[in-house]
Amino acid sequence: MFALRSVQVEGASPALAAQVRGAIRSFSGTSLLALNGAAVVGRLEDLPTIVGASYDRDFPHTLRIRVVPEQGVAVLRSGGASWLVSARGRVVATVDRRSFRTIPRIWLPTGFQVELGSFLSDDAGAAARALRSFADAGFAREVSWARIRDRQLTVGMRSGLELRLGDPSDLLLKIAIVRSIVPTLPLPSAGGPDYLDVSVPERPVAGSKPQPEG
């Protein structure tokens, strides 16, 4: 009686919904009355593509699952290997290096190894978490790459302009300042500045990198 026969998934793409159903397939046939809900949620939150999950029993035979997917904000690149990284710095999936062309790249040395589902605790993870602010501000598509070195965030725009944001704090304010200034600047390819420094928001500075002598 009340055996689990159907799983309805909300908040997920068709591909993610298939992952969800696959992850809890072993619960099929279990009575909804005896179902271990914590075990179901734990199984789902172990998926690298999911932030959180909840459920409702819909008697007589259906389990309704609601999921919050991870938000991919960058592609982590190391040599020929590529991974999609979330706004929480989590390694979501192994991807083709040519995929997700509209989101920024984070470049790492060749041979860098990561584990699927792990959370990056180094500068690469900090850069991914910083990119969440660009996504929240609707400015991520303008970004080509990001890095953090010595706790300083630098972002490359697709226009060729480099943004120097200092420590990754007050990013929404810094991004707002960038968005107000960038339209007034000529493109680097047209003789405009190479970088815009907003590490001190009250004193933004645009300039050009010194050209090597030769």
GROMACS .gro file of N, CA and C in nm, residues 63-198:
model
  408
   63LEU      N    1   0.592   1.087  -0.525
   63LEU     CA    2   0.682   1.171  -0.445
   63LEU      C    3   0.714   1.295  -0.528
   64ARG      N    4   0.686   1.412  -0.470
   64ARG     CA    5   0.716   1.537  -0.540
   64ARG      C    6   0.846   1.595  -0.485
   65ILE      N    7   0.940   1.617  -0.575
   65ILE     CA    8   1.072   1.666  -0.538
   65ILE      C    9   1.090   1.807  -0.592
   66ARG      N   10   1.136   1.898  -0.507
   66ARG     CA   11   1.173   2.033  -0.550
   66ARG      C   12   1.322   2.050  -0.531
   67VAL      N   13   1.390   2.096  -0.634
   67VAL     CA   14   1.535   2.111  -0.626
   67VAL      C   15   1.576   2.254  -0.659
   68VAL      N   16   1.688   2.295  -0.602
   68VAL     CA   17   1.754   2.421  -0.637
   68VAL      C   18   1.884   2.384  -0.706
   69PRO      N   19   1.895   2.408  -0.836
   69PRO     CA   20   2.017   2.368  -0.908
   69PRO      C   21   2.134   2.459  -0.876
   70GLU      N   22   2.254   2.406  -0.891
   70GLU     CA   23   2.374   2.489  -0.886
   70GLU      C   24   2.372   2.586  -1.004
   71GLN      N   25   2.426   2.706  -0.983
   71GLN     CA   26   2.433   2.808  -1.088
   71GLN      C   27   2.575   2.810  -1.145
   72GLY      N   28   2.591   2.762  -1.268
   72GLY     CA   29   2.721   2.763  -1.331
   72GLY      C   30   2.764   2.905  -1.367
   73VAL      N   31   2.882   2.947  -1.318
   73VAL     CA   32   2.927   3.084  -1.343
   73VAL      C   33   3.058   3.091  -1.419
   74ALA      N   34   3.129   2.979  -1.430
   74ALA     CA   35   3.259   2.981  -1.498
   74ALA      C   36   3.295   2.843  -1.547
   75VAL      N   37   3.383   2.840  -1.647
   75VAL     CA   38   3.445   2.715  -1.691
   75VAL      C   39   3.589   2.719  -1.645
   76LEU      N   40   3.625   2.622  -1.564
   76LEU     CA   41   3.762   2.608  -1.515
   76LEU      C   42   3.843   2.533  -1.619
   77ARG      N   43   3.956   2.592  -1.663
   77ARG     CA   44   4.037   2.532  -1.767
   77ARG      C   45   4.177   2.499  -1.715
   78SER      N   46   4.221   2.378  -1.745
   78SER     CA   47   4.357   2.335  -1.712
   78SER      C   48   4.405   2.245  -1.825
   79GLY      N   49   4.492   2.299  -1.911
   79GLY     CA   50   4.535   2.223  -2.027
   79GLY      C   51   4.415   2.189  -2.114
   80GLY      N   52   4.398   2.061  -2.144
   80GLY     CA   53   4.284   2.018  -2.225
   80GLY      C   54   4.161   1.983  -2.144
   81ALA      N   55   4.168   1.994  -2.011
   81ALA     CA   56   4.056   1.958  -1.924
   81ALA      C   57   3.973   2.082  -1.889
   82SER      N   58   3.842   2.062  -1.878
   82SER     CA   59   3.751   2.172  -1.847
   82SER      C   60   3.641   2.123  -1.755
   83TRP      N   61   3.601   2.211  -1.661
   83TRP     CA   62   3.492   2.180  -1.569
   83TRP      C   63   3.402   2.301  -1.554
   84LEU      N   64   3.274   2.275  -1.539
   84LEU     CA   65   3.180   2.381  -1.506
   84LEU      C   66   3.182   2.401  -1.355
   85VAL      N   67   3.196   2.527  -1.313
   85VAL     CA   68   3.206   2.560  -1.171
   85VAL      C   69   3.089   2.649  -1.132
   86SER      N   70   3.035   2.626  -1.013
   86SER     CA   71   2.916   2.699  -0.971
   86SER      C   72   2.950   2.826  -0.895
   87ALA      N   73   2.846   2.904  -0.865
   87ALA     CA   74   2.861   3.028  -0.789
   87ALA      C   75   2.911   3.001  -0.647
   88ARG      N   76   2.902   2.877  -0.601
   88ARG     CA   77   2.954   2.842  -0.469
   88ARG      C   78   3.096   2.785  -0.476
   89GLY      N   79   3.154   2.786  -0.597
   89GLY     CA   80   3.287   2.729  -0.613
   89GLY      C   81   3.286   2.578  -0.619
   90ARG      N   82   3.172   2.518  -0.654
   90ARG     CA   83   3.160   2.373  -0.661
   90ARG      C   84   3.183   2.325  -0.805
   91VAL      N   85   3.253   2.215  -0.819
   91VAL     CA   86   3.278   2.157  -0.951
   91VAL      C   87   3.154   2.077  -0.990
   92VAL      N   88   3.078   2.131  -1.086
   92VAL     CA   89   2.947   2.077  -1.120
   92VAL      C   90   2.955   1.963  -1.221
   93ALA      N   91   3.041   1.979  -1.323
   93ALA     CA   92   3.044   1.880  -1.431
   93ALA      C   93   3.173   1.894  -1.510
   94THR      N   94   3.214   1.785  -1.572
   94THR     CA   95   3.320   1.789  -1.672
   94THR      C   96   3.256   1.829  -1.805
   95VAL      N   97   3.315   1.927  -1.872
   95VAL     CA   98   3.255   1.979  -1.994
   95VAL      C   99   3.358   1.988  -2.106
   96ASP      N  100   3.309   1.998  -2.228
   96ASP     CA  101   3.396   2.022  -2.342
   96ASP      C  102   3.445   2.166  -2.337
   97ARG      N  103   3.571   2.188  -2.372
   97ARG     CA  104   3.628   2.322  -2.358
   97ARG      C  105   3.561   2.424  -2.449
   98ARG      N  106   3.492   2.377  -2.551
   98ARG     CA  107   3.424   2.470  -2.643
   98ARG      C  108   3.281   2.501  -2.600
   99SER      N  109   3.235   2.437  -2.495
   99SER     CA  110   3.097   2.459  -2.450
   99SER      C  111   3.089   2.579  -2.356
  100PHE      N  112   2.968   2.625  -2.331
  100PHE     CA  113   2.943   2.737  -2.240
  100PHE      C  114   3.028   2.859  -2.277
  101ARG      N  115   3.026   2.895  -2.403
  101ARG     CA  116   3.111   3.003  -2.452
  101ARG      C  117   3.073   3.139  -2.395
  102THR      N  118   2.951   3.153  -2.344
  102THR     CA  119   2.907   3.284  -2.297
  102THR      C  120   2.941   3.310  -2.151
  103ILE      N  121   3.004   3.215  -2.081
  103ILE     CA  122   3.040   3.240  -1.943
  103ILE      C  123   3.192   3.245  -1.930
  104PRO      N  124   3.243   3.313  -1.827
  104PRO     CA  125   3.387   3.338  -1.816
  104PRO      C  126   3.469   3.211  -1.794
  105ARG      N  127   3.599   3.225  -1.826
  105ARG     CA  128   3.697   3.119  -1.801
  105ARG      C  129   3.783   3.154  -1.680
  106ILE      N  130   3.820   3.052  -1.606
  106ILE     CA  131   3.921   3.063  -1.501
  106ILE      C  132   4.034   2.970  -1.540
  107TRP      N  133   4.150   3.025  -1.565
  107TRP     CA  134   4.262   2.948  -1.618
  107TRP      C  135   4.355   2.903  -1.505
  108LEU      N  136   4.394   2.777  -1.514
  108LEU     CA  137   4.484   2.717  -1.415
  108LEU      C  138   4.598   2.646  -1.486
  109PRO      N  139   4.707   2.618  -1.414
  109PRO     CA  140   4.820   2.548  -1.477
  109PRO      C  141   4.779   2.411  -1.531
  110THR      N  142   4.848   2.367  -1.634
  110THR     CA  143   4.824   2.234  -1.690
  110THR      C  144   4.847   2.128  -1.582
  111GLY      N  145   4.759   2.028  -1.579
  111GLY     CA  146   4.772   1.920  -1.483
  111GLY      C  147   4.695   1.941  -1.354
  112PHE      N  148   4.628   2.054  -1.341
  112PHE     CA  149   4.548   2.079  -1.222
  112PHE      C  150   4.437   1.975  -1.214
  113GLN      N  151   4.419   1.916  -1.098
  113GLN     CA  152   4.320   1.810  -1.080
  113GLN      C  153   4.211   1.854  -0.984
  114VAL      N  154   4.087   1.826  -1.019
  114VAL     CA  155   3.976   1.853  -0.929
  114VAL      C  156   3.887   1.730  -0.924
  115GLU      N  157   3.807   1.723  -0.820
  115GLU     CA  158   3.713   1.611  -0.803
  115GLU      C  159   3.572   1.661  -0.827
  116LEU      N  160   3.499   1.591  -0.910
  116LEU     CA  161   3.362   1.629  -0.940
  116LEU      C  162   3.280   1.635  -0.811
  117GLY      N  163   3.210   1.745  -0.792
  117GLY     CA  164   3.130   1.763  -0.672
  117GLY      C  165   3.203   1.831  -0.558
  118SER      N  166   3.334   1.848  -0.571
  118SER     CA  167   3.412   1.911  -0.464
  118SER      C  168   3.397   2.063  -0.468
  119PHE      N  169   3.429   2.128  -0.357
  119PHE     CA  170   3.427   2.273  -0.348
  119PHE      C  171   3.571   2.323  -0.354
  120LEU      N  172   3.598   2.413  -0.447
  120LEU     CA  173   3.732   2.469  -0.461
  120LEU      C  174   3.758   2.565  -0.347
  121SER      N  175   3.868   2.544  -0.276
  121SER     CA  176   3.899   2.628  -0.160
  121SER      C  177   4.015   2.723  -0.188
  122ASP      N  178   4.066   2.722  -0.311
  122ASP     CA  179   4.181   2.803  -0.346
  122ASP      C  180   4.136   2.930  -0.419
  123ASP      N  181   4.232   2.996  -0.486
  123ASP     CA  182   4.200   3.119  -0.558
  123ASP      C  183   4.097   3.097  -0.669
  124ALA      N  184   4.100   2.978  -0.729
  124ALA     CA  185   4.002   2.949  -0.835
  124ALA      C  186   3.860   2.950  -0.778
  125GLY      N  187   3.843   2.893  -0.659
  125GLY     CA  188   3.712   2.894  -0.597
  125GLY      C  189   3.668   3.034  -0.558
  126ALA      N  190   3.763   3.114  -0.509
  126ALA     CA  191   3.731   3.252  -0.473
  126ALA      C  192   3.690   3.331  -0.597
  127ALA      N  193   3.757   3.307  -0.709
  127ALA     CA  194   3.722   3.376  -0.833
  127ALA      C  195   3.581   3.337  -0.879
  128ALA      N  196   3.549   3.208  -0.868
  128ALA     CA  197   3.415   3.163  -0.907
  128ALA      C  198   3.309   3.226  -0.819
  129ARG      N  199   3.334   3.231  -0.689
  129ARG     CA  200   3.236   3.292  -0.598
  129ARG      C  201   3.220   3.441  -0.626
  130ALA      N  202   3.330   3.506  -0.664
  130ALA     CA  203   3.322   3.649  -0.699
  130ALA      C  204   3.237   3.670  -0.824
  131LEU      N  205   3.243   3.577  -0.918
  131LEU     CA  206   3.168   3.592  -1.042
  131LEU      C  207   3.017   3.586  -1.019
  132ARG      N  208   2.976   3.536  -0.905
  132ARG     CA  209   2.833   3.535  -0.875
  132ARG      C  210   2.777   3.677  -0.875
  133SER      N  211   2.856   3.772  -0.827
  133SER     CA  212   2.810   3.911  -0.825
  133SER      C  213   2.789   3.963  -0.966
  134PHE      N  214   2.875   3.923  -1.060
  134PHE     CA  215   2.858   3.965  -1.198
  134PHE      C  216   2.730   3.905  -1.257
  135ALA      N  217   2.703   3.779  -1.222
  135ALA     CA  218   2.580   3.715  -1.268
  135ALA      C  219   2.458   3.783  -1.207
  136ASP      N  220   2.464   3.814  -1.077
  136ASP     CA  221   2.352   3.879  -1.010
  136ASP      C  222   2.326   4.018  -1.068
  137ALA      N  223   2.433   4.084  -1.113
  137ALA     CA  224   2.420   4.218  -1.170
  137ALA      C  225   2.384   4.217  -1.317
  138GLY      N  226   2.371   4.097  -1.376
  138GLY     CA  227   2.340   4.087  -1.518
  138GLY      C  228   2.455   4.132  -1.607
  139PHE      N  229   2.577   4.116  -1.557
  139PHE     CA  230   2.695   4.166  -1.628
  139PHE      C  231   2.791   4.053  -1.667
  140ALA      N  232   2.752   3.929  -1.641
  140ALA     CA  233   2.844   3.817  -1.661
  140ALA      C  234   2.878   3.796  -1.808
  141ARG      N  235   2.786   3.825  -1.899
  141ARG     CA  236   2.813   3.801  -2.041
  141ARG      C  237   2.920   3.894  -2.096
  142GLU      N  238   2.949   4.002  -2.024
  142GLU     CA  239   3.055   4.093  -2.068
  142GLU      C  240   3.193   4.046  -2.026
  143VAL      N  241   3.197   3.940  -1.944
  143VAL     CA  242   3.323   3.895  -1.884
  143VAL      C  243   3.380   3.776  -1.960
  144SER      N  244   3.508   3.782  -1.992
  144SER     CA  245   3.576   3.675  -2.064
  144SER      C  246   3.651   3.581  -1.971
  145TRP      N  247   3.714   3.636  -1.868
  145TRP     CA  248   3.792   3.553  -1.774
  145TRP      C  249   3.800   3.625  -1.639
  146ALA      N  250   3.841   3.548  -1.537
  146ALA     CA  251   3.858   3.605  -1.404
  146ALA      C  252   3.971   3.532  -1.332
  147ARG      N  253   4.039   3.603  -1.243
  147ARG     CA  254   4.141   3.540  -1.160
  147ARG      C  255   4.156   3.617  -1.030
  148ILE      N  256   4.205   3.548  -0.929
  148ILE     CA  257   4.243   3.611  -0.803
  148ILE      C  258   4.387   3.573  -0.773
  149ARG      N  259   4.469   3.673  -0.753
  149ARG     CA  260   4.608   3.654  -0.712
  149ARG      C  261   4.638   3.750  -0.598
  150ASP      N  262   4.701   3.696  -0.495
  150ASP     CA  263   4.732   3.778  -0.378
  150ASP      C  264   4.607   3.851  -0.328
  151ARG      N  265   4.493   3.780  -0.333
  151ARG     CA  266   4.364   3.830  -0.283
  151ARG      C  267   4.311   3.948  -0.365
  152GLN      N  268   4.364   3.967  -0.485
  152GLN     CA  269   4.319   4.075  -0.572
  152GLN      C  270   4.245   4.016  -0.692
  153LEU      N  271   4.122   4.064  -0.715
  153LEU     CA  272   4.039   4.013  -0.823
  153LEU      C  273   4.062   4.096  -0.949
  154THR      N  274   4.092   4.026  -1.058
  154THR     CA  275   4.104   4.088  -1.190
  154THR      C  276   4.011   4.016  -1.286
  155VAL      N  277   3.941   4.093  -1.366
  155VAL     CA  278   3.844   4.038  -1.460
  155VAL      C  279   3.872   4.095  -1.599
  156GLY      N  280   3.873   4.009  -1.699
  156GLY     CA  281   3.890   4.054  -1.836
  156GLY      C  282   3.756   4.063  -1.907
  157MET      N  283   3.730   4.176  -1.969
  157MET     CA  284   3.606   4.193  -2.044
  157MET      C  285   3.627   4.147  -2.189
  158ARG      N  286   3.519   4.113  -2.254
  158ARG     CA  287   3.528   4.067  -2.393
  158ARG      C  288   3.574   4.179  -2.485
  159SER      N  289   3.561   4.302  -2.442
  159SER     CA  290   3.608   4.416  -2.521
  159SER      C  291   3.760   4.429  -2.518
  160GLY      N  292   3.826   4.355  -2.426
  160GLY     CA  293   3.970   4.367  -2.410
  160GLY      C  294   4.010   4.450  -2.290
  161LEU      N  295   3.915   4.519  -2.228
  161LEU     CA  296   3.944   4.600  -2.110
  161LEU      C  297   3.960   4.510  -1.988
  162GLU      N  298   4.062   4.539  -1.908
  162GLU     CA  299   4.088   4.463  -1.786
  162GLU      C  300   4.032   4.541  -1.667
  163LEU      N  301   3.956   4.474  -1.584
  163LEU     CA  302   3.900   4.537  -1.464
  163LEU      C  303   3.979   4.492  -1.342
  164ARG      N  304   4.030   4.589  -1.268
  164ARG     CA  305   4.103   4.559  -1.146
  164ARG      C  306   4.014   4.599  -1.029
  165LEU      N  307   3.968   4.499  -0.956
  165LEU     CA  308   3.866   4.521  -0.854
  165LEU      C  309   3.917   4.511  -0.712
  166GLY      N  310   4.046   4.488  -0.693
  166GLY     CA  311   4.100   4.477  -0.558
  166GLY      C  312   4.048   4.354  -0.488
  167ASP      N  313   4.034   4.364  -0.355
  167ASP     CA  314   3.980   4.248  -0.282
  167ASP      C  315   3.834   4.229  -0.321
  168PRO      N  316   3.787   4.103  -0.325
  168PRO     CA  317   3.652   4.074  -0.376
  168PRO      C  318   3.543   4.107  -0.275
  169SER      N  319   3.537   4.236  -0.236
  169SER     CA  320   3.431   4.284  -0.147
  169SER      C  321   3.360   4.400  -0.216
  170ASP      N  322   3.239   4.430  -0.171
  170ASP     CA  323   3.160   4.539  -0.229
  170ASP      C  324   3.152   4.528  -0.382
  171LEU      N  325   3.139   4.406  -0.432
  171LEU     CA  326   3.147   4.387  -0.576
  171LEU      C  327   3.029   4.449  -0.651
  172LEU      N  328   2.910   4.445  -0.594
  172LEU     CA  329   2.796   4.505  -0.664
  172LEU      C  330   2.817   4.656  -0.681
  173LEU      N  331   2.875   4.722  -0.580
  173LEU     CA  332   2.907   4.864  -0.592
  173LEU      C  333   3.013   4.886  -0.699
  174LYS      N  334   3.118   4.806  -0.698
  174LYS     CA  335   3.225   4.821  -0.796
  174LYS      C  336   3.175   4.795  -0.938
  175ILE      N  337   3.089   4.694  -0.951
  175ILE     CA  338   3.034   4.664  -1.083
  175ILE      C  339   2.947   4.780  -1.132
  176ALA      N  340   2.869   4.840  -1.042
  176ALA     CA  341   2.786   4.954  -1.081
  176ALA      C  342   2.874   5.070  -1.129
  177ILE      N  343   2.987   5.091  -1.064
  177ILE     CA  344   3.079   5.198  -1.106
  177ILE      C  345   3.138   5.165  -1.243
  178VAL      N  346   3.177   5.038  -1.261
  178VAL     CA  347   3.229   4.995  -1.391
  178VAL      C  348   3.127   5.021  -1.501
  179ARG      N  349   3.004   4.986  -1.476
  179ARG     CA  350   2.900   4.999  -1.579
  179ARG      C  351   2.871   5.146  -1.613
  180SER      N  352   2.896   5.234  -1.517
  180SER     CA  353   2.873   5.376  -1.545
  180SER      C  354   2.990   5.437  -1.622
  181ILE      N  355   3.110   5.379  -1.607
  181ILE     CA  356   3.229   5.438  -1.669
  181ILE      C  357   3.259   5.377  -1.806
  182VAL      N  358   3.243   5.247  -1.820
  182VAL     CA  359   3.286   5.178  -1.942
  182VAL      C  360   3.226   5.238  -2.070
  183PRO      N  361   3.097   5.275  -2.072
  183PRO     CA  362   3.043   5.331  -2.197
  183PRO      C  363   3.110   5.462  -2.239
  184THR      N  364   3.179   5.529  -2.148
  184THR     CA  365   3.245   5.656  -2.181
  184THR      C  366   3.387   5.636  -2.234
  185LEU      N  367   3.437   5.513  -2.230
  185LEU     CA  368   3.576   5.487  -2.267
  185LEU      C  369   3.585   5.431  -2.409
  186PRO      N  370   3.681   5.477  -2.489
  186PRO     CA  371   3.707   5.411  -2.617
  186PRO      C  372   3.755   5.268  -2.592
  187LEU      N  373   3.731   5.179  -2.687
  187LEU     CA  374   3.778   5.042  -2.674
  187LEU      C  375   3.931   5.039  -2.677
  188PRO      N  376   3.992   4.943  -2.609
  188PRO     CA  377   4.138   4.931  -2.617
  188PRO      C  378   4.189   4.920  -2.760
  189SER      N  379   4.113   4.852  -2.845
  189SER     CA  380   4.154   4.837  -2.985
  189SER      C  381   4.148   4.968  -3.062
  190ALA      N  382   4.078   5.067  -3.005
  190ALA     CA  383   4.067   5.198  -3.070
  190ALA      C  384   4.150   5.303  -2.998
  191GLY      N  385   4.246   5.258  -2.920
  191GLY     CA  386   4.333   5.351  -2.850
  191GLY      C  387   4.288   5.387  -2.710
  192GLY      N  388   4.183   5.323  -2.662
  192GLY     CA  389   4.135   5.350  -2.528
  192GLY      C  390   4.222   5.284  -2.422
  193PRO      N  391   4.190   5.302  -2.295
  193PRO     CA  392   4.270   5.244  -2.187
  193PRO      C  393   4.266   5.092  -2.188
  194ASP      N  394   4.373   5.033  -2.133
  194ASP     CA  395   4.380   4.887  -2.123
  194ASP      C  396   4.312   4.836  -1.997
  195TYR      N  397   4.306   4.921  -1.894
  195TYR     CA  398   4.250   4.874  -1.768
  195TYR      C  399   4.169   4.984  -1.700
  196LEU      N  400   4.077   4.940  -1.615
  196LEU     CA  401   4.000   5.028  -1.530
  196LEU      C  402   4.013   4.975  -1.388
  197ASP      N  403   4.068   5.055  -1.300
  197ASP     CA  404   4.093   5.014  -1.162
  197ASP      C  405   3.987   5.076  -1.072
  198VAL      N  406   3.904   4.991  -1.013
  198VAL     CA  407   3.801   5.038  -0.920
  198VAL      C  408   3.822   4.973  -0.782
   0.00000   0.00000   0.00000
